[in-house]
Structure formats: structure tokens, C-alpha cells
Amino acid sequence: MSAPIPRETFKTSRLMDFFSVKELTAQIGHGPQDWPLVVIKELMDNSIDACEDQAIPPALHVEIDDAGITISDNGPGIAPDTVANILDYSIRVSSREAYVAPCRGAQGNALKTLIAMPYVLDGDQGKVEIEALGIRHVITCRVDRLRQMPVIDHDQEPGFVKNGTRFALHWPQSASSFLRARSPRILQMLETFAVLNPHLTLTGALFDEALHFEASAPDWPKWKPNEPSSPHWYTPDTLARLIAACVASDEDHGREPRLIRELVAQFKGLTGTAKQKAVLDATGLARQPLTALIKDGAVDRERVACLLAALQQHSAPIKPQALGSIGQPHLVRYFTAQGCEMESFKYARDMGVKNGIPYVIEMAFAWHPGLGRRCLMTGVNWSAGILNPFRDLGAIGRGLDALLAERFAGNDEPILFLAHLAAARVAYSDRGKSAVLWEG
């Protein structure tokens, strides 16, 4: 009888959660053929948000060719420690993920997925460059043949970009067909960003086609990413998520636990000391640290529900108008520039509050004989959709496509149609956040 063979326990890197086609597709929610669109969406979202955080009218420059995708912005510039955190695949890095607000995105790992893309597409190596604040970060991913796993090299050198951030993703030659095949859709996505954001100036080139969209309203008013959110937008679960993230952050940075009063002060309408005192007195949490809401290693849901009720009682709900609207003048300007027959132009806007969540829906339509078929432009919270996010409108029983077809505006009709939803809290039915759950 043969002697038993000892089995050794082997380690597998968590990097493999991102560095294979299967796993990266699961992280992103879209297959490789749509990854060029994912790159555009995530980089545009990040750049516009960064500019809005600093009250800077965004000016973005995009260059796309067979070599890859480069997007430069005029924002504050990404910090070196943020780049280092992006390359730590054991953590999520996001300033949005735990908050509830009308944000363009809150994936929490978007840039991590972009760093992995060139390597996954090539199968052997990949390269991304990030340049900001006078530093050029050259990030290369290569395969460790022995361990059959990716290795990330991060080199820093002096850079020329002092203002803003330049992100260059080198697209593998072996996957260049994805870029070419998606170029019409990429162009439509870039145009949609310009249409949804009246304060955006967008320049550059897509292969041989020049891009130029001038901002129509550089001082366009809308809800900014860095504005306080409203307690009326939270549920006990989402508030518990925010509390847990704050407690964990304090622990990770070796800080004393922040007071509950500090959390209360972050919300819209509760920055005044009198309002904060009213909330804390109502809950019996005066002078208590945030850790007082932790019980047996988890957030105490009963106390959080009580806190949320007090937060909502002592603050006023946010009106839909505060979210901001694209507005008819900006859309008229775009539809006219596209050569639409403007006597057919229609614009509609609906504002309201559903389950405590304010929303603004805008739609625009015009006949455009030169198109040959329908051009559908859609977005949520001023971000262009990779797919039509209104594919299932819940109680209506069908999606936007079916509704348009019923009104003789199907795929074969030469029309330009735009639909946009701004809402303080948006639920999606899929991992790729491409289908809105909407019952209104």
C-alpha cells in the first residue's frame, strides 16, 4: 500500500479577482467588446466630478486611436497617494461609495478595473499612464510565469502635467478591433456627455474625427458632488453603511472615533448647532462617539433607525429643483447644431418626489431626416449610459424602446431622442448599473 501523499496548501493572489476576462467582466458588468465604453464612461465621470468638486467648469480633451484612450481634464489633479491606493487591490477606494446623493457613479473600484484592462486584453502585459501634479505614474502589468499571476510595477518620474490629470490607457494591438468596432458608439457616448452637461467643454479626436463641444453655460447650477446629502435620501440600511465606513476609516487611520455630532453636521439642513442639539437630545446621543452605534461588532440597526428618524424630523426635504436641469435652451442649441428640423422639436420636463426621493426627468425629440435611423441618447445623473438604462419601466410593463415604438418613433425612424433622469437615489437591476429600477 502506497504511503499517503501530503497535500500542500497554496496561496492564490486576490489580484486574480480583477486580472482575468471572467473576473473583470463580473466586476464591470460588461463584456470585453464594451470595455472601450466602460473606459470612456468612468474617466469622463471622474474628471467631471473632480472639476465640480472645485467649482471649475470642466474642460476635457479626449484622444482615441488604435494606440489607446487618453483623457485629460482641468481638475485639481489626482494625488500620488490616491494612485497608490488604486493599485492596492485588497481595498476599495471611493469618496462616493458610502454616501447617498445624485452622483454620476459610486462603483468604488472603477479605476482598478481600468488598470487591469490592457493586461487582461493582451494576456501578457499592459500599460497605463497617469500624470498629475508634476508626477508621471507609469503602471505596467506583466505576468509572473512561475506563479501564473499578474505583477504590477509602478514607476514615478517628473511629468509635464501640473494642472489637471491625464489618464492614458494603452490599448493592446490584439484588441484594437474593439476600439474600431465601437467608435460610432464611443462618439455617441461622448456627445451624450456634452448634451447632459451644459458646463462641459469637450475637445479632441476619435480616430480621424475631430471633437469640439463648447459649454453653453459654464456656471450651470446643479447639485455638486461635494454638497451635503440629505437624511431624507437614506434608509436605515444605507445610513448604517455610512456609519460603518466612518468607524472603519477612523480605526484604519488611528484616529479617535468621531462624535455622532460630526456625522449629523454633514447633512443638509443640520449644520447649525441648534439643529444638531435637537437631533442628539431626541436620540440620547449627545457627546457620544460614533462607536456608540456599534453593538457586538456590527451597527446597531435599532439605534440607527432612531437616529435617522430624528435627522429627518429636524431637516427639510430637498426640492427637485435643487438637483438641477439640463434645460431647454441647451438642448435646442445641440439639436439645432445637429441639423434637426426644429419645427418638430419637443421638450418636456417632469419634477417630483417619489418615496421621499426628488427626481427630474427631461426628454427632448426632433425629426432629423439625415440620420437614417433613430438616435437614442440616454443618461442618469448627468452620466451617459453604456446601454439604455430605461429598458424596464416597472409598473408601466415595458421599456422606453417599446413606448417609443408605440408612438411611431421606433429604431427605423430618423429622429433624435434624449431621455435623462436625475435622482437623489437610483437603484439598478444589474451589476453594470445599466438598467434603472424605476416604478414612476
Short mmCIF file of C-alpha atoms in Angstrom, two decimals:
data_model
loop_
_atom_site.label_atom_id
_atom_site.label_comp_id
_atom_site.label_asym_id
_atom_site.label_seq_id
_atom_site.Cartn_x
_atom_site.Cartn_y
_atom_site.Cartn_z
CA MET A 1 0.00 0.00 0.00
CA SER A 2 1.44 3.37 -1.06
CA ALA A 3 2.21 5.98 1.56
CA PRO A 4 -0.27 8.91 1.62
CA ILE A 5 0.88 11.95 -0.31
CA PRO A 6 0.85 15.12 1.79
CA ARG A 7 -1.22 17.90 0.25
CA GLU A 8 0.26 21.36 0.41
CA THR A 9 -1.87 24.46 0.79
CA PHE A 10 -1.16 27.03 -1.93
CA LYS A 11 -1.93 30.73 -1.99
CA THR A 12 -3.79 32.47 -4.80
CA SER A 13 -3.45 36.22 -5.24
CA ARG A 14 -6.58 38.37 -4.88
CA LEU A 15 -5.37 40.16 -7.99
CA MET A 16 -6.99 37.35 -9.94
CA ASP A 17 -10.36 38.83 -8.91
CA PHE A 18 -9.59 41.53 -11.49
CA PHE A 19 -6.99 40.11 -13.87
CA SER A 20 -8.93 37.62 -15.99
CA VAL A 21 -11.65 38.13 -18.59
CA LYS A 22 -14.21 36.27 -16.49
CA GLU A 23 -13.50 38.08 -13.23
CA LEU A 24 -13.08 41.54 -14.76
CA THR A 25 -16.35 41.11 -16.65
CA ALA A 26 -18.01 40.23 -13.34
CA GLN A 27 -16.51 43.35 -11.68
CA ILE A 28 -17.57 45.66 -14.52
CA GLY A 29 -20.85 44.07 -15.55
CA HIS A 30 -19.95 44.31 -19.25
CA GLY A 31 -18.06 42.03 -21.65
CA PRO A 32 -14.75 42.91 -23.38
CA GLN A 33 -16.49 44.22 -26.50
CA ASP A 34 -17.95 47.02 -24.37
CA TRP A 35 -14.82 47.81 -22.36
CA PRO A 36 -13.96 50.85 -24.53
CA LEU A 37 -17.31 52.34 -23.48
CA VAL A 38 -16.61 51.49 -19.84
CA VAL A 39 -13.28 53.36 -20.04
CA ILE A 40 -14.93 56.44 -21.54
CA LYS A 41 -17.77 56.47 -19.02
CA GLU A 42 -15.61 56.01 -15.93
CA LEU A 43 -12.93 58.54 -16.92
CA MET A 44 -15.50 61.13 -18.01
CA ASP A 45 -17.44 60.68 -14.77
CA ASN A 46 -14.31 61.01 -12.63
CA SER A 47 -13.00 64.04 -14.49
CA ILE A 48 -16.26 65.99 -14.46
CA ASP A 49 -16.83 65.17 -10.79
CA ALA A 50 -13.29 66.31 -9.89
CA CYS A 51 -13.87 69.64 -11.61
CA GLU A 52 -17.26 70.15 -9.97
CA ASP A 53 -15.72 69.44 -6.56
CA GLN A 54 -13.56 72.53 -7.08
CA ALA A 55 -16.28 74.64 -8.76
CA ILE A 56 -14.31 74.54 -12.04
CA PRO A 57 -16.23 74.42 -15.35
CA PRO A 58 -14.94 71.11 -16.77
CA ALA A 59 -12.81 71.22 -19.91
CA LEU A 60 -11.88 67.73 -21.11
CA HIS A 61 -9.66 66.66 -24.00
CA VAL A 62 -10.09 63.16 -25.44
CA GLU A 63 -7.75 61.35 -27.84
CA ILE A 64 -8.73 57.91 -29.14
CA ASP A 65 -6.87 55.92 -31.78
CA ASP A 66 -5.55 52.40 -32.30
CA ALA A 67 -2.93 53.01 -29.60
CA GLY A 68 -5.47 53.65 -26.87
CA ILE A 69 -7.64 56.12 -24.99
CA THR A 70 -6.35 59.31 -23.36
CA ILE A 71 -8.48 61.76 -21.38
CA SER A 72 -7.12 64.97 -19.85
CA ASP A 73 -9.03 67.31 -17.56
CA ASN A 74 -8.56 70.69 -15.87
CA GLY A 75 -9.41 69.47 -12.37
CA PRO A 76 -7.30 69.62 -9.21
CA GLY A 77 -5.14 66.62 -10.19
CA ILE A 78 -5.08 63.16 -8.68
CA ALA A 79 -2.80 62.86 -5.63
CA PRO A 80 0.10 60.35 -5.56
CA ASP A 81 -1.28 58.54 -2.52
CA THR A 82 -4.61 58.08 -4.34
CA VAL A 83 -2.77 56.44 -7.24
CA ALA A 84 -1.02 54.14 -4.77
CA ASN A 85 -4.36 53.20 -3.20
CA ILE A 86 -5.81 52.43 -6.63
CA LEU A 87 -3.07 49.84 -7.07
CA ASP A 88 -3.93 48.16 -3.78
CA TYR A 89 -6.41 45.54 -4.94
CA SER A 90 -7.23 44.43 -1.41
CA ILE A 91 -9.29 47.60 -0.79
CA ARG A 92 -11.90 49.79 -2.44
CA VAL A 93 -11.11 53.46 -2.96
CA SER A 94 -14.04 55.86 -3.35
CA SER A 95 -15.22 59.19 -1.97
CA ARG A 96 -18.79 58.42 -3.09
CA GLU A 97 -19.50 54.77 -2.35
CA ALA A 98 -20.93 55.14 1.18
CA TYR A 99 -22.93 58.31 0.54
CA VAL A 100 -26.41 58.67 -0.96
CA ALA A 101 -26.53 61.56 -3.41
CA PRO A 102 -27.28 62.32 -7.08
CA CYS A 103 -23.77 61.26 -8.16
CA ARG A 104 -22.54 60.17 -11.56
CA GLY A 105 -21.15 56.95 -10.16
CA ALA A 106 -20.05 55.21 -6.99
CA GLN A 107 -18.55 51.94 -8.13
CA GLY A 108 -15.62 52.15 -5.72
CA ASN A 109 -13.28 50.11 -7.91
CA ALA A 110 -13.64 51.74 -11.33
CA LEU A 111 -10.02 52.83 -11.79
CA LYS A 112 -8.82 49.45 -10.54
CA THR A 113 -10.74 47.77 -13.37
CA LEU A 114 -9.28 50.20 -15.92
CA ILE A 115 -5.72 49.50 -14.76
CA ALA A 116 -6.34 45.78 -15.29
CA MET A 117 -7.93 46.06 -18.75
CA PRO A 118 -4.84 46.30 -21.03
CA TYR A 119 -3.23 43.30 -19.33
CA VAL A 120 -6.40 41.20 -19.47
CA LEU A 121 -6.96 42.02 -23.14
CA ASP A 122 -3.34 41.29 -24.08
CA GLY A 123 -2.85 38.30 -21.81
CA ASP A 124 0.83 39.09 -21.31
CA GLN A 125 1.32 42.74 -20.39
CA GLY A 126 -0.49 46.05 -20.09
CA LYS A 127 0.35 49.70 -19.55
CA VAL A 128 -1.44 52.73 -18.12
CA GLU A 129 -0.07 56.24 -17.51
CA ILE A 130 -1.47 58.73 -15.02
CA GLU A 131 0.05 62.21 -14.97
CA ALA A 132 -0.83 64.93 -12.46
CA LEU A 133 0.74 67.43 -10.05
CA GLY A 134 4.05 67.24 -11.91
CA ILE A 135 4.37 63.45 -11.48
CA ARG A 136 4.08 60.85 -14.24
CA HIS A 137 2.98 57.44 -12.97
CA VAL A 138 3.82 54.59 -15.35
CA ILE A 139 1.91 51.48 -14.34
CA THR A 140 2.75 48.24 -16.09
CA CYS A 141 1.19 44.85 -15.51
CA ARG A 142 3.09 41.74 -16.54
CA VAL A 143 2.69 38.05 -15.97
CA ASP A 144 4.74 36.11 -13.44
CA ARG A 145 5.24 32.91 -15.46
CA LEU A 146 6.20 30.87 -12.44
CA ARG A 147 3.19 31.78 -10.32
CA GLN A 148 0.90 32.43 -13.31
CA MET A 149 -0.30 35.69 -11.85
CA PRO A 150 -0.04 39.37 -12.72
CA VAL A 151 2.64 41.62 -11.25
CA ILE A 152 2.10 45.38 -11.06
CA ASP A 153 5.07 47.72 -11.46
CA HIS A 154 4.61 51.37 -10.52
CA ASP A 155 7.30 53.83 -11.61
CA GLN A 156 7.23 57.58 -10.95
CA GLU A 157 9.14 60.26 -12.80
CA PRO A 158 8.85 64.02 -13.33
CA GLY A 159 5.88 64.92 -15.51
CA PHE A 160 4.75 67.89 -17.54
CA VAL A 161 1.13 67.99 -16.34
CA LYS A 162 0.90 70.45 -13.46
CA ASN A 163 -2.81 71.26 -13.66
CA GLY A 164 -5.45 68.59 -14.02
CA THR A 165 -5.00 64.88 -14.67
CA ARG A 166 -4.03 62.99 -17.82
CA PHE A 167 -5.05 59.32 -17.93
CA ALA A 168 -3.71 57.26 -20.85
CA LEU A 169 -4.76 53.65 -21.28
CA HIS A 170 -2.57 51.83 -23.85
CA TRP A 171 -4.87 49.55 -25.81
CA PRO A 172 -3.32 46.23 -26.91
CA GLN A 173 -2.91 45.82 -30.66
CA SER A 174 -4.52 42.40 -30.42
CA ALA A 175 -7.76 44.01 -29.22
CA SER A 176 -7.74 47.13 -31.42
CA SER A 177 -10.77 45.80 -33.30
CA PHE A 178 -12.86 46.51 -30.18
CA LEU A 179 -11.95 50.20 -30.40
CA ARG A 180 -12.68 50.44 -34.12
CA ALA A 181 -15.91 48.49 -33.87
CA ARG A 182 -17.18 50.64 -31.02
CA SER A 183 -16.07 54.01 -32.42
CA PRO A 184 -19.60 55.09 -33.55
CA ARG A 185 -20.96 54.22 -30.11
CA ILE A 186 -17.99 55.93 -28.42
CA LEU A 187 -18.74 59.09 -30.39
CA GLN A 188 -22.38 58.97 -29.36
CA MET A 189 -21.40 58.49 -25.72
CA LEU A 190 -19.04 61.47 -25.81
CA GLU A 191 -21.74 63.59 -27.45
CA THR A 192 -24.22 62.48 -24.81
CA PHE A 193 -21.88 63.66 -22.05
CA ALA A 194 -21.74 67.06 -23.77
CA VAL A 195 -25.52 67.18 -24.09
CA LEU A 196 -26.13 66.20 -20.46
CA ASN A 197 -23.60 68.68 -19.06
CA PRO A 198 -24.13 72.28 -20.28
CA HIS A 199 -20.99 73.43 -18.40
CA LEU A 200 -18.72 70.93 -20.20
CA THR A 201 -16.28 71.88 -22.96
CA LEU A 202 -15.14 68.76 -24.80
CA THR A 203 -12.37 68.66 -27.42
CA GLY A 204 -10.16 66.05 -29.02
CA ALA A 205 -10.29 63.44 -31.75
CA LEU A 206 -11.79 59.99 -32.27
CA PHE A 207 -9.53 58.36 -34.86
CA ASP A 208 -9.86 60.85 -37.76
CA GLU A 209 -12.94 62.67 -36.47
CA ALA A 210 -12.43 65.92 -34.57
CA LEU A 211 -14.42 66.55 -31.39
CA HIS A 212 -15.48 70.01 -30.26
CA PHE A 213 -18.39 70.82 -27.98
CA GLU A 214 -18.34 74.22 -26.34
CA ALA A 215 -20.00 74.76 -22.98
CA SER A 216 -23.26 76.68 -23.30
CA ALA A 217 -23.45 77.52 -19.56
CA PRO A 218 -20.08 77.39 -17.73
CA ASP A 219 -21.79 78.45 -14.49
CA TRP A 220 -24.62 75.92 -14.88
CA PRO A 221 -26.28 75.30 -11.48
CA LYS A 222 -26.71 71.71 -10.36
CA TRP A 223 -26.20 69.58 -7.26
CA LYS A 224 -22.43 69.26 -6.84
CA PRO A 225 -20.70 66.02 -5.77
CA ASN A 226 -19.24 67.68 -2.66
CA GLU A 227 -22.53 69.13 -1.37
CA PRO A 228 -24.02 67.70 1.85
CA SER A 229 -26.52 64.95 1.23
CA SER A 230 -29.98 64.91 2.77
CA PRO A 231 -31.02 62.47 5.52
CA HIS A 232 -34.32 62.11 3.63
CA TRP A 233 -32.39 60.22 0.94
CA TYR A 234 -31.22 57.49 3.31
CA THR A 235 -32.75 54.29 4.57
CA PRO A 236 -31.68 52.65 7.86
CA ASP A 237 -29.51 50.27 5.80
CA THR A 238 -27.72 52.98 3.81
CA LEU A 239 -27.18 55.12 6.91
CA ALA A 240 -25.76 52.05 8.69
CA ARG A 241 -23.39 51.59 5.73
CA LEU A 242 -22.17 55.18 6.06
CA ILE A 243 -21.68 54.83 9.83
CA ALA A 244 -19.73 51.59 9.39
CA ALA A 245 -17.50 53.21 6.76
CA CYS A 246 -16.77 56.20 9.04
CA VAL A 247 -15.94 53.98 12.05
CA ALA A 248 -13.69 51.76 9.94
CA SER A 249 -11.92 54.80 8.44
CA ASP A 250 -11.20 56.23 11.89
CA GLU A 251 -9.77 52.90 13.02
CA ASP A 252 -7.67 52.45 9.87
CA HIS A 253 -6.13 55.91 10.28
CA GLY A 254 -5.52 55.55 14.01
CA ARG A 255 -7.89 58.40 14.86
CA GLU A 256 -10.10 58.85 17.86
CA PRO A 257 -13.69 57.90 16.96
CA ARG A 258 -15.53 60.94 15.65
CA LEU A 259 -18.53 62.19 17.57
CA ILE A 260 -22.04 61.46 16.34
CA ARG A 261 -22.49 65.23 16.23
CA GLU A 262 -19.84 65.38 13.50
CA LEU A 263 -21.81 62.92 11.39
CA VAL A 264 -25.03 64.88 11.95
CA ALA A 265 -23.30 68.10 10.88
CA GLN A 266 -22.51 66.59 7.45
CA PHE A 267 -26.16 66.55 6.41
CA LYS A 268 -28.02 69.29 4.58
CA GLY A 269 -30.02 71.48 6.95
CA LEU A 270 -28.21 70.24 10.06
CA THR A 271 -25.05 72.33 10.05
CA GLY A 272 -26.39 74.64 12.77
CA THR A 273 -25.64 73.78 16.39
CA ALA A 274 -29.29 74.20 17.44
CA LYS A 275 -30.44 71.58 14.92
CA GLN A 276 -27.62 69.22 15.91
CA LYS A 277 -28.58 69.56 19.58
CA ALA A 278 -32.23 68.81 18.78
CA VAL A 279 -31.25 65.59 16.98
CA LEU A 280 -28.89 64.45 19.72
CA ASP A 281 -31.32 65.27 22.52
CA ALA A 282 -34.09 63.35 20.75
CA THR A 283 -31.90 60.25 20.48
CA GLY A 284 -29.98 60.48 23.76
CA LEU A 285 -26.70 60.52 21.81
CA ALA A 286 -25.26 63.86 22.94
CA ARG A 287 -21.48 63.82 23.29
CA GLN A 288 -21.42 60.17 22.19
CA PRO A 289 -18.80 58.83 19.75
CA LEU A 290 -19.90 57.11 16.56
CA THR A 291 -18.83 53.80 18.10
CA ALA A 292 -21.83 54.10 20.45
CA LEU A 293 -23.85 52.94 17.45
CA ILE A 294 -21.83 49.71 17.25
CA LYS A 295 -23.06 46.64 19.12
CA ASP A 296 -21.38 43.23 19.14
CA GLY A 297 -19.11 44.21 16.27
CA ALA A 298 -21.93 45.42 14.00
CA VAL A 299 -24.00 48.54 13.54
CA ASP A 300 -26.95 48.65 15.91
CA ARG A 301 -29.83 48.90 13.42
CA GLU A 302 -32.41 49.89 16.04
CA ARG A 303 -30.40 52.90 17.24
CA VAL A 304 -29.57 53.85 13.64
CA ALA A 305 -33.27 53.80 12.71
CA CYS A 306 -33.96 56.09 15.68
CA LEU A 307 -31.15 58.44 14.62
CA LEU A 308 -32.40 58.54 11.04
CA ALA A 309 -35.92 59.42 12.18
CA ALA A 310 -34.54 62.34 14.21
CA LEU A 311 -32.34 63.51 11.33
CA GLN A 312 -35.34 63.57 9.01
CA GLN A 313 -37.60 65.22 11.58
CA HIS A 314 -35.25 68.15 12.11
CA SER A 315 -34.33 68.81 8.46
CA ALA A 316 -36.39 69.85 5.48
CA PRO A 317 -36.67 67.63 2.40
CA ILE A 318 -34.78 68.77 -0.70
CA LYS A 319 -36.94 70.06 -3.54
CA PRO A 320 -36.43 68.54 -7.01
CA GLN A 321 -35.40 71.94 -8.40
CA ALA A 322 -32.23 71.76 -6.31
CA LEU A 323 -30.95 68.82 -8.37
CA GLY A 324 -30.71 70.97 -11.47
CA SER A 325 -31.99 70.63 -15.04
CA ILE A 326 -30.22 70.36 -18.38
CA GLY A 327 -32.74 72.90 -19.64
CA GLN A 328 -34.42 73.56 -22.95
CA PRO A 329 -32.01 76.28 -24.24
CA HIS A 330 -29.00 73.94 -24.11
CA LEU A 331 -30.91 71.15 -25.84
CA VAL A 332 -32.24 73.49 -28.52
CA ARG A 333 -28.67 74.57 -29.21
CA TYR A 334 -27.49 70.97 -29.60
CA PHE A 335 -30.45 69.75 -31.69
CA THR A 336 -30.07 72.77 -33.99
CA ALA A 337 -26.34 72.13 -34.44
CA GLN A 338 -27.11 68.52 -35.39
CA GLY A 339 -29.31 69.69 -38.27
CA CYS A 340 -32.67 68.65 -36.84
CA GLU A 341 -35.88 70.12 -38.23
CA MET A 342 -36.53 72.39 -35.28
CA GLU A 343 -40.20 72.95 -36.04
CA SER A 344 -40.61 69.35 -34.85
CA PHE A 345 -38.60 69.89 -31.65
CA LYS A 346 -40.37 68.98 -28.42
CA TYR A 347 -39.10 69.28 -24.85
CA ALA A 348 -40.71 68.01 -21.67
CA ARG A 349 -39.67 68.06 -18.03
CA ASP A 350 -41.25 66.38 -15.04
CA MET A 351 -40.24 67.05 -11.44
CA GLY A 352 -41.47 65.31 -8.35
CA VAL A 353 -40.76 63.31 -5.21
CA LYS A 354 -41.23 59.55 -5.03
CA ASN A 355 -40.79 57.70 -1.74
CA GLY A 356 -39.03 60.78 -0.38
CA ILE A 357 -36.57 60.91 -3.28
CA PRO A 358 -36.64 64.02 -5.52
CA TYR A 359 -36.25 63.46 -9.25
CA VAL A 360 -36.16 65.39 -12.51
CA ILE A 361 -36.95 63.71 -15.82
CA GLU A 362 -36.16 65.52 -19.08
CA MET A 363 -36.91 64.40 -22.61
CA ALA A 364 -36.33 66.02 -25.99
CA PHE A 365 -37.29 64.99 -29.52
CA ALA A 366 -36.78 66.23 -33.06
CA TRP A 367 -37.07 64.91 -36.63
CA HIS A 368 -33.72 64.51 -38.41
CA PRO A 369 -34.05 63.11 -41.96
CA GLY A 370 -30.28 62.90 -42.33
CA LEU A 371 -29.91 60.26 -39.61
CA GLY A 372 -31.46 57.36 -41.49
CA ARG A 373 -32.50 55.75 -38.18
CA ARG A 374 -33.26 56.72 -34.62
CA CYS A 375 -30.51 58.10 -32.41
CA LEU A 376 -31.31 57.44 -28.75
CA MET A 377 -29.32 59.39 -26.16
CA THR A 378 -29.87 58.40 -22.53
CA GLY A 379 -28.31 59.10 -19.16
CA VAL A 380 -28.74 59.11 -15.40
CA ASN A 381 -27.41 61.86 -13.13
CA TRP A 382 -25.61 63.62 -15.98
CA SER A 383 -23.69 60.48 -16.99
CA ALA A 384 -24.15 58.80 -20.35
CA GLY A 385 -25.46 55.24 -20.28
CA ILE A 386 -23.43 52.38 -21.76
CA LEU A 387 -26.79 50.80 -22.54
CA ASN A 388 -30.24 52.34 -22.50
CA PRO A 389 -30.91 52.47 -18.71
CA PHE A 390 -34.67 52.70 -19.21
CA ARG A 391 -35.16 49.22 -20.64
CA ASP A 392 -37.69 48.27 -17.96
CA LEU A 393 -40.01 50.93 -16.56
CA GLY A 394 -41.54 48.69 -13.93
CA ALA A 395 -45.24 49.34 -13.40
CA ILE A 396 -45.61 50.53 -16.99
CA GLY A 397 -44.81 46.97 -18.05
CA ARG A 398 -42.41 47.86 -20.84
CA GLY A 399 -39.33 49.90 -21.52
CA LEU A 400 -38.54 53.12 -23.32
CA ASP A 401 -37.97 51.34 -26.66
CA ALA A 402 -41.46 49.85 -26.60
CA LEU A 403 -43.04 53.16 -25.61
CA LEU A 404 -41.30 54.95 -28.47
CA ALA A 405 -42.31 52.26 -30.95
CA GLU A 406 -45.95 52.68 -29.89
CA ARG A 407 -45.64 56.36 -30.79
CA PHE A 408 -44.17 55.70 -34.25
CA ALA A 409 -40.65 56.51 -33.05
CA GLY A 410 -39.06 53.07 -33.48
CA ASN A 411 -35.49 52.19 -34.40
CA ASP A 412 -36.02 52.87 -38.13
CA GLU A 413 -37.42 56.37 -37.68
CA PRO A 414 -34.99 59.28 -38.39
CA ILE A 415 -35.33 61.04 -35.07
CA LEU A 416 -33.05 62.29 -32.31
CA PHE A 417 -34.43 61.46 -28.87
CA LEU A 418 -32.93 62.24 -25.45
CA ALA A 419 -34.06 60.93 -22.06
CA HIS A 420 -32.37 61.83 -18.77
CA LEU A 421 -33.15 61.09 -15.14
CA ALA A 422 -31.66 62.98 -12.21
CA ALA A 423 -32.49 61.45 -8.84
CA ALA A 424 -31.01 61.58 -5.37
CA ARG A 425 -31.07 57.80 -5.08
CA VAL A 426 -31.07 55.44 -8.05
CA ALA A 427 -31.49 51.67 -7.91
CA TYR A 428 -30.19 49.40 -10.66
CA SER A 429 -31.16 45.87 -11.60
CA ASP A 430 -27.72 44.75 -12.82
CA ARG A 431 -24.09 44.74 -11.70
CA GLY A 432 -23.05 47.01 -14.54
CA LYS A 433 -25.52 49.68 -13.33
CA SER A 434 -27.00 49.90 -16.80
CA ALA A 435 -30.71 49.29 -16.09
CA VAL A 436 -32.61 51.61 -13.76
CA LEU A 437 -35.29 50.21 -11.48
CA TRP A 438 -37.98 52.83 -11.84
CA GLU A 439 -41.62 52.49 -10.93
CA GLY A 440 -42.68 56.07 -11.59
#
